[in-house]
Amino acid sequence: MTRGIRVLSPQLSSQIAAGEVVERPASVVKELLENALDAGARTISIETEEGGNQKIVVADDGDGIAPDEISLALARHATSKLASIEDLDTIRTLGFRGEALASIAAVARVQLTSRSRAGSSGMRLKAENGRAGKPSPVGAPQGTVILVEDLFFNVPARRKFLKSRTTERRLIEALAARYALAYPSVRFRLVQDGRESFSSTGSGDRREVLAALFGVDAAQRMIDLSAAEMEGPVRVSGFVSPTDLSRSNRRDILLFVNGRSIADPALTTAVVQAYHTLLMVGRFPFGAVFIEMPPEDVDVNVHPAKAEVRFRSPDAVFSAVQRAVRQALLRSAGSSGVPAAAPWPTRTWATGGGSGPGPDWMLDHAPDPSGMDSANSSAGGAPVLPAGEIPLLRPVGQIGSAYLVAEGPDGLYLIDQHAAHERVLFEAMRREQTGAHVSQRLLAPEIVDLPALQASALNDQLEMLRQIGFDVEPFGGSSFRVRSVPQLLGALRPEDALRAVVEDFEEDETPLAAETEARLIARICKRAAVKAGQALGPEEQAALVRALEACASPRTCPHGRPTMIHLPMDLLARRFGRK
Ligand code: ADP
Ligand code: MG
């Protein structure tokens, strides 16, 4: 069936090349937007019909194209942005490959109208099937208008695979929003099938754009990253969601590198991990994270559509992002009227030698009743608290040996005693300086055998275990000699204590030591926390409630499950037919 080797016609080869750049209508919009931004536009308007399948128009008020260069704009590998291979290292523009317009012209009908600042009139040029006609003068305002019609009219295979108009419309909208976020000083307007579907004012205020994306309330409450301390050449700014707002997937974590919207699963994970223990399992944060770094440290030329980038030191970028987000979250949790968890001495929470996790965590002083008043005093009604915080509570009692009932200024609180205690222990243990975790020496060292997989995982984590209070050393094969265990686990047999923390080492995908440590601590706290089914006396209940109030993130346990359910007064009134 072979027909012999032949050189592809220029038209066919440019159609094939075009496929890499122009995958779908949204990719056309992306390229045109980037060109407009590169041209320094202050206002960009985008218009589409049928999700861009029929028609896409992008108009800008940027620099425009000089009359004698307009034909070049459509030529393959013609660009005004790159002159030498060295330039690639310091690229500051969004485009540089000089193939977008040529690619689009190979698979659609294109009309390009432009007037440069210097030009006395505009020029217009049409192209079809990759062939451009002769430019002719035309009256036009400064800037550029590109009209793209009948995308893939000459590539039936592609046309067949076009997604629904609705999908495409949504994609284009998301795209416009991303660029509006990255360029808050540029005014964007997107009209799809005659209706405005997105716009931004160009005021320079990112929160305004966030409001269009995530809603006004969410945008107002999003946490600003820019105040985070940063060392090194990687700068992180932007906004992320507070811990009481979340999404069911990671799609709304928007990432930008040097003004370019990118997809990077590792960096998305960096953001997600910064919320570790602050969100329920299966919930994800959202936000827009902007990374600025020297252009020579990032390679943008790895993907024809420039949707992915490669970092010279990916780990540094990863931890810069994670640190910035984590710091901002902790800062926003700490900046409230309720004191941070500091007043609770950790020894209060450590179980005494072998007495088992029990009432030892109880505090020795009675709850301070005046706390209630200070929380109440603000407005006669419910005080307004920062995201995630809880007001001071008055413990009322325990039900089912599992839940505490408490009254707050704003209604009734049901607290899961196990989850709450887990949270309290977790924060106490994390507050301790590295290496200071209280450990308990065994009377005689004990030899523990582990399954081979766990044993090799444990070998990699010995240092970490030491930091949280284990003294463990390899003892040949898959055996280990245990000399000490964290005091919180002192009630367990050394073997069980070790098992409690190595159980899911194998599935540990967390690259950062700090996060692994947090997980280990979370696991220890789970074992040590008071269980459901344990009756607690009034002082114990009060102590637990006080300790929970003092937590930085009192509403979830370290595994992300809720510690409490809040029934607001309002709801009670409504349920009782009083409202
Ligand atoms: P690249 O952006 O990689 O340079 P393109 O094919 O997207 O390649 O564009 C080719 C050239 O056309 C650009 O380098 C630029 O000089 C010019 N151009 C394209 N769009 C615009 C625009 N909206 N305003 C001004 N010049 C433009
Ligand atoms: Mg371009």
mmCIF file of N, CA and C in Angstrom, residues 340-400:
data_model
loop_
_atom_site.group_PDB
_atom_site.id
_atom_site.type_symbol
_atom_site.label_atom_id
_atom_site.label_comp_id
_atom_site.label_asym_id
_atom_site.label_seq_id
_atom_site.Cartn_x
_atom_site.Cartn_y
_atom_site.Cartn_z
ATOM 1 N N ALA A 340 -3.553 32.869 69.934
ATOM 2 C CA ALA A 340 -3.059 31.672 69.276
ATOM 3 C C ALA A 340 -2.888 30.582 70.335
ATOM 4 N N ALA A 341 -2.620 29.384 69.899
ATOM 5 C CA ALA A 341 -2.682 28.240 70.789
ATOM 6 C C ALA A 341 -1.608 28.239 71.881
ATOM 7 N N ALA A 342 -0.780 29.257 71.919
ATOM 8 C CA ALA A 342 0.371 29.247 72.802
ATOM 9 C C ALA A 342 0.128 28.947 74.285
ATOM 10 N N PRO A 343 -0.946 29.462 74.899
ATOM 11 C CA PRO A 343 -1.043 29.307 76.344
ATOM 12 C C PRO A 343 -1.149 27.866 76.839
ATOM 13 N N TRP A 344 -1.275 26.912 75.983
ATOM 14 C CA TRP A 344 -1.474 25.555 76.469
ATOM 15 C C TRP A 344 -0.154 24.813 76.497
ATOM 16 N N PRO A 345 0.366 24.623 77.706
ATOM 17 C CA PRO A 345 1.672 23.968 77.818
ATOM 18 C C PRO A 345 1.586 22.546 77.298
ATOM 19 N N THR A 346 2.595 22.141 76.550
ATOM 20 C CA THR A 346 2.495 20.834 75.919
ATOM 21 C C THR A 346 2.508 19.711 76.936
ATOM 22 N N ARG A 347 3.178 19.936 78.055
ATOM 23 C CA ARG A 347 3.229 18.819 79.004
ATOM 24 C C ARG A 347 1.840 18.448 79.484
ATOM 25 N N THR A 348 0.950 19.404 79.439
ATOM 26 C CA THR A 348 -0.418 19.128 79.843
ATOM 27 C C THR A 348 -1.033 18.029 78.984
ATOM 28 N N TRP A 349 -0.543 17.961 77.737
ATOM 29 C CA TRP A 349 -1.168 17.016 76.813
ATOM 30 C C TRP A 349 -0.445 15.688 76.751
ATOM 31 N N ALA A 350 0.770 15.660 77.275
ATOM 32 C CA ALA A 350 1.507 14.412 77.208
ATOM 33 C C ALA A 350 0.949 13.446 78.228
ATOM 34 N N THR A 351 0.818 12.203 77.812
ATOM 35 C CA THR A 351 0.330 11.221 78.771
ATOM 36 C C THR A 351 1.486 10.797 79.653
ATOM 37 N N GLY A 352 1.204 10.613 80.911
ATOM 38 C CA GLY A 352 2.261 10.215 81.843
ATOM 39 C C GLY A 352 2.706 8.797 81.579
ATOM 40 N N GLY A 353 3.834 8.421 82.129
ATOM 41 C CA GLY A 353 4.436 7.112 81.866
ATOM 42 C C GLY A 353 3.460 5.961 81.951
ATOM 43 N N GLY A 354 2.991 5.521 80.835
ATOM 44 C CA GLY A 354 2.221 4.292 80.773
ATOM 45 C C GLY A 354 0.789 4.389 81.272
ATOM 46 N N SER A 355 0.337 5.542 81.698
ATOM 47 C CA SER A 355 -1.016 5.600 82.229
ATOM 48 C C SER A 355 -2.065 5.599 81.113
ATOM 49 N N GLY A 356 -1.621 5.737 79.886
ATOM 50 C CA GLY A 356 -2.547 5.613 78.767
ATOM 51 C C GLY A 356 -3.184 6.938 78.431
ATOM 52 N N PRO A 357 -3.639 7.078 77.193
ATOM 53 C CA PRO A 357 -4.287 8.324 76.808
ATOM 54 C C PRO A 357 -5.569 8.435 77.601
ATOM 55 N N GLY A 358 -5.656 9.363 78.425
ATOM 56 C CA GLY A 358 -6.848 9.462 79.256
ATOM 57 C C GLY A 358 -7.031 10.881 79.700
ATOM 58 N N PRO A 359 -7.432 11.093 80.903
ATOM 59 C CA PRO A 359 -7.763 12.442 81.346
ATOM 60 C C PRO A 359 -6.554 13.294 81.661
ATOM 61 N N ASP A 360 -5.366 12.800 81.361
ATOM 62 C CA ASP A 360 -4.189 13.596 81.686
ATOM 63 C C ASP A 360 -4.143 14.937 80.970
ATOM 64 N N TRP A 361 -4.827 15.027 79.853
ATOM 65 C CA TRP A 361 -4.737 16.270 79.102
ATOM 66 C C TRP A 361 -5.558 17.374 79.732
ATOM 67 N N MET A 362 -6.328 16.976 80.755
ATOM 68 C CA MET A 362 -7.197 17.928 81.426
ATOM 69 C C MET A 362 -6.397 19.087 82.006
ATOM 70 N N LEU A 363 -6.959 20.254 81.947
ATOM 71 C CA LEU A 363 -6.278 21.406 82.530
ATOM 72 C C LEU A 363 -6.620 21.532 83.998
ATOM 73 N N ASP A 364 -5.718 22.183 84.734
ATOM 74 C CA ASP A 364 -5.923 22.227 86.166
ATOM 75 C C ASP A 364 -6.667 23.474 86.638
ATOM 76 N N HIS A 365 -7.041 24.304 85.712
ATOM 77 C CA HIS A 365 -7.833 25.450 86.177
ATOM 78 C C HIS A 365 -9.177 25.487 85.462
ATOM 79 N N ALA A 366 -10.130 26.081 86.135
ATOM 80 C CA ALA A 366 -11.477 26.097 85.587
ATOM 81 C C ALA A 366 -11.568 27.072 84.410
ATOM 82 N N PRO A 367 -12.476 26.824 83.498
ATOM 83 C CA PRO A 367 -12.648 27.760 82.384
ATOM 84 C C PRO A 367 -12.993 29.154 82.879
ATOM 85 N N ASP A 368 -12.524 30.118 82.178
ATOM 86 C CA ASP A 368 -12.738 31.502 82.569
ATOM 87 C C ASP A 368 -14.060 32.001 82.007
ATOM 88 N N PRO A 369 -15.042 32.211 82.870
ATOM 89 C CA PRO A 369 -16.373 32.554 82.366
ATOM 90 C C PRO A 369 -16.406 33.921 81.704
ATOM 91 N N SER A 370 -15.442 34.767 82.021
ATOM 92 C CA SER A 370 -15.488 36.105 81.437
ATOM 93 C C SER A 370 -15.217 36.080 79.941
ATOM 94 N N GLY A 371 -14.597 35.022 79.481
ATOM 95 C CA GLY A 371 -14.294 34.909 78.064
ATOM 96 C C GLY A 371 -15.537 35.053 77.215
ATOM 97 N N MET A 372 -16.586 34.469 77.713
ATOM 98 C CA MET A 372 -17.859 34.510 77.007
ATOM 99 C C MET A 372 -18.287 35.948 76.734
ATOM 100 N N ASP A 373 -18.147 36.759 77.778
ATOM 101 C CA ASP A 373 -18.605 38.137 77.647
ATOM 102 C C ASP A 373 -17.800 38.900 76.606
ATOM 103 N N SER A 374 -16.496 38.688 76.645
ATOM 104 C CA SER A 374 -15.688 39.466 75.714
ATOM 105 C C SER A 374 -16.000 39.088 74.270
ATOM 106 N N ALA A 375 -16.341 37.821 74.070
ATOM 107 C CA ALA A 375 -16.683 37.431 72.711
ATOM 108 C C ALA A 375 -18.025 38.024 72.324
ATOM 109 N N ASN A 376 -18.880 38.172 73.331
ATOM 110 C CA ASN A 376 -20.234 38.637 73.066
ATOM 111 C C ASN A 376 -20.330 40.128 72.886
ATOM 112 N N SER A 377 -19.382 40.815 73.473
ATOM 113 C CA SER A 377 -19.555 42.250 73.634
ATOM 114 C C SER A 377 -19.563 43.023 72.325
ATOM 115 N N SER A 378 -19.027 42.438 71.276
ATOM 116 C CA SER A 378 -18.786 43.236 70.081
ATOM 117 C C SER A 378 -20.039 43.880 69.488
ATOM 118 N N ALA A 379 -21.092 43.127 69.327
ATOM 119 C CA ALA A 379 -22.209 43.722 68.592
ATOM 120 C C ALA A 379 -23.569 43.282 69.111
ATOM 121 N N GLY A 380 -23.605 42.739 70.305
ATOM 122 C CA GLY A 380 -24.879 42.274 70.828
ATOM 123 C C GLY A 380 -25.293 40.980 70.152
ATOM 124 N N GLY A 381 -24.956 40.828 68.938
ATOM 125 C CA GLY A 381 -25.258 39.589 68.223
ATOM 126 C C GLY A 381 -24.014 38.741 68.142
ATOM 127 N N ALA A 382 -23.922 37.951 67.100
ATOM 128 C CA ALA A 382 -22.744 37.105 66.952
ATOM 129 C C ALA A 382 -21.552 37.954 66.560
ATOM 130 N N PRO A 383 -20.419 37.762 67.222
ATOM 131 C CA PRO A 383 -19.246 38.515 66.819
ATOM 132 C C PRO A 383 -18.767 38.027 65.459
ATOM 133 N N VAL A 384 -18.199 38.935 64.719
ATOM 134 C CA VAL A 384 -17.677 38.528 63.424
ATOM 135 C C VAL A 384 -16.257 38.016 63.617
ATOM 136 N N LEU A 385 -16.047 36.766 63.283
ATOM 137 C CA LEU A 385 -14.744 36.166 63.497
ATOM 138 C C LEU A 385 -14.066 35.913 62.164
ATOM 139 N N PRO A 386 -12.741 35.950 62.176
ATOM 140 C CA PRO A 386 -12.028 35.627 60.948
ATOM 141 C C PRO A 386 -12.326 34.183 60.541
ATOM 142 N N ALA A 387 -12.111 33.924 59.280
ATOM 143 C CA ALA A 387 -12.391 32.600 58.734
ATOM 144 C C ALA A 387 -11.809 31.504 59.615
ATOM 145 N N GLY A 388 -12.607 30.474 59.874
ATOM 146 C CA GLY A 388 -12.075 29.305 60.533
ATOM 147 C C GLY A 388 -12.075 29.383 62.047
ATOM 148 N N GLU A 389 -12.180 30.554 62.624
ATOM 149 C CA GLU A 389 -12.092 30.663 64.067
ATOM 150 C C GLU A 389 -13.413 30.326 64.729
ATOM 151 N N ILE A 390 -13.319 29.971 66.002
ATOM 152 C CA ILE A 390 -14.557 29.760 66.742
ATOM 153 C C ILE A 390 -14.598 30.723 67.916
ATOM 154 N N PRO A 391 -15.792 31.108 68.336
ATOM 155 C CA PRO A 391 -15.899 32.019 69.477
ATOM 156 C C PRO A 391 -15.638 31.241 70.766
ATOM 157 N N LEU A 392 -15.591 31.939 71.869
ATOM 158 C CA LEU A 392 -15.454 31.254 73.146
ATOM 159 C C LEU A 392 -16.763 30.529 73.449
ATOM 160 N N LEU A 393 -16.623 29.322 73.955
ATOM 161 C CA LEU A 393 -17.801 28.474 74.118
ATOM 162 C C LEU A 393 -18.031 28.138 75.585
ATOM 163 N N ARG A 394 -19.287 27.912 75.915
ATOM 164 C CA ARG A 394 -19.625 27.456 77.273
ATOM 165 C C ARG A 394 -20.029 25.985 77.173
ATOM 166 N N PRO A 395 -19.193 25.090 77.750
ATOM 167 C CA PRO A 395 -19.515 23.671 77.660
ATOM 168 C C PRO A 395 -20.810 23.393 78.419
ATOM 169 N N VAL A 396 -21.672 22.586 77.829
ATOM 170 C CA VAL A 396 -22.956 22.285 78.454
ATOM 171 C C VAL A 396 -23.001 20.835 78.928
ATOM 172 N N GLY A 397 -22.376 19.955 78.186
ATOM 173 C CA GLY A 397 -22.397 18.555 78.604
ATOM 174 C C GLY A 397 -21.891 17.635 77.514
ATOM 175 N N GLN A 398 -22.032 16.345 77.773
ATOM 176 C CA GLN A 398 -21.532 15.348 76.828
ATOM 177 C C GLN A 398 -22.689 14.454 76.434
ATOM 178 N N ILE A 399 -22.757 14.031 75.202
ATOM 179 C CA ILE A 399 -23.789 13.065 74.822
ATOM 180 C C ILE A 399 -23.158 11.870 74.123
ATOM 181 N N GLY A 400 -23.719 10.711 74.393
ATOM 182 C CA GLY A 400 -23.267 9.476 73.761
ATOM 183 C C GLY A 400 -21.811 9.170 74.024
#
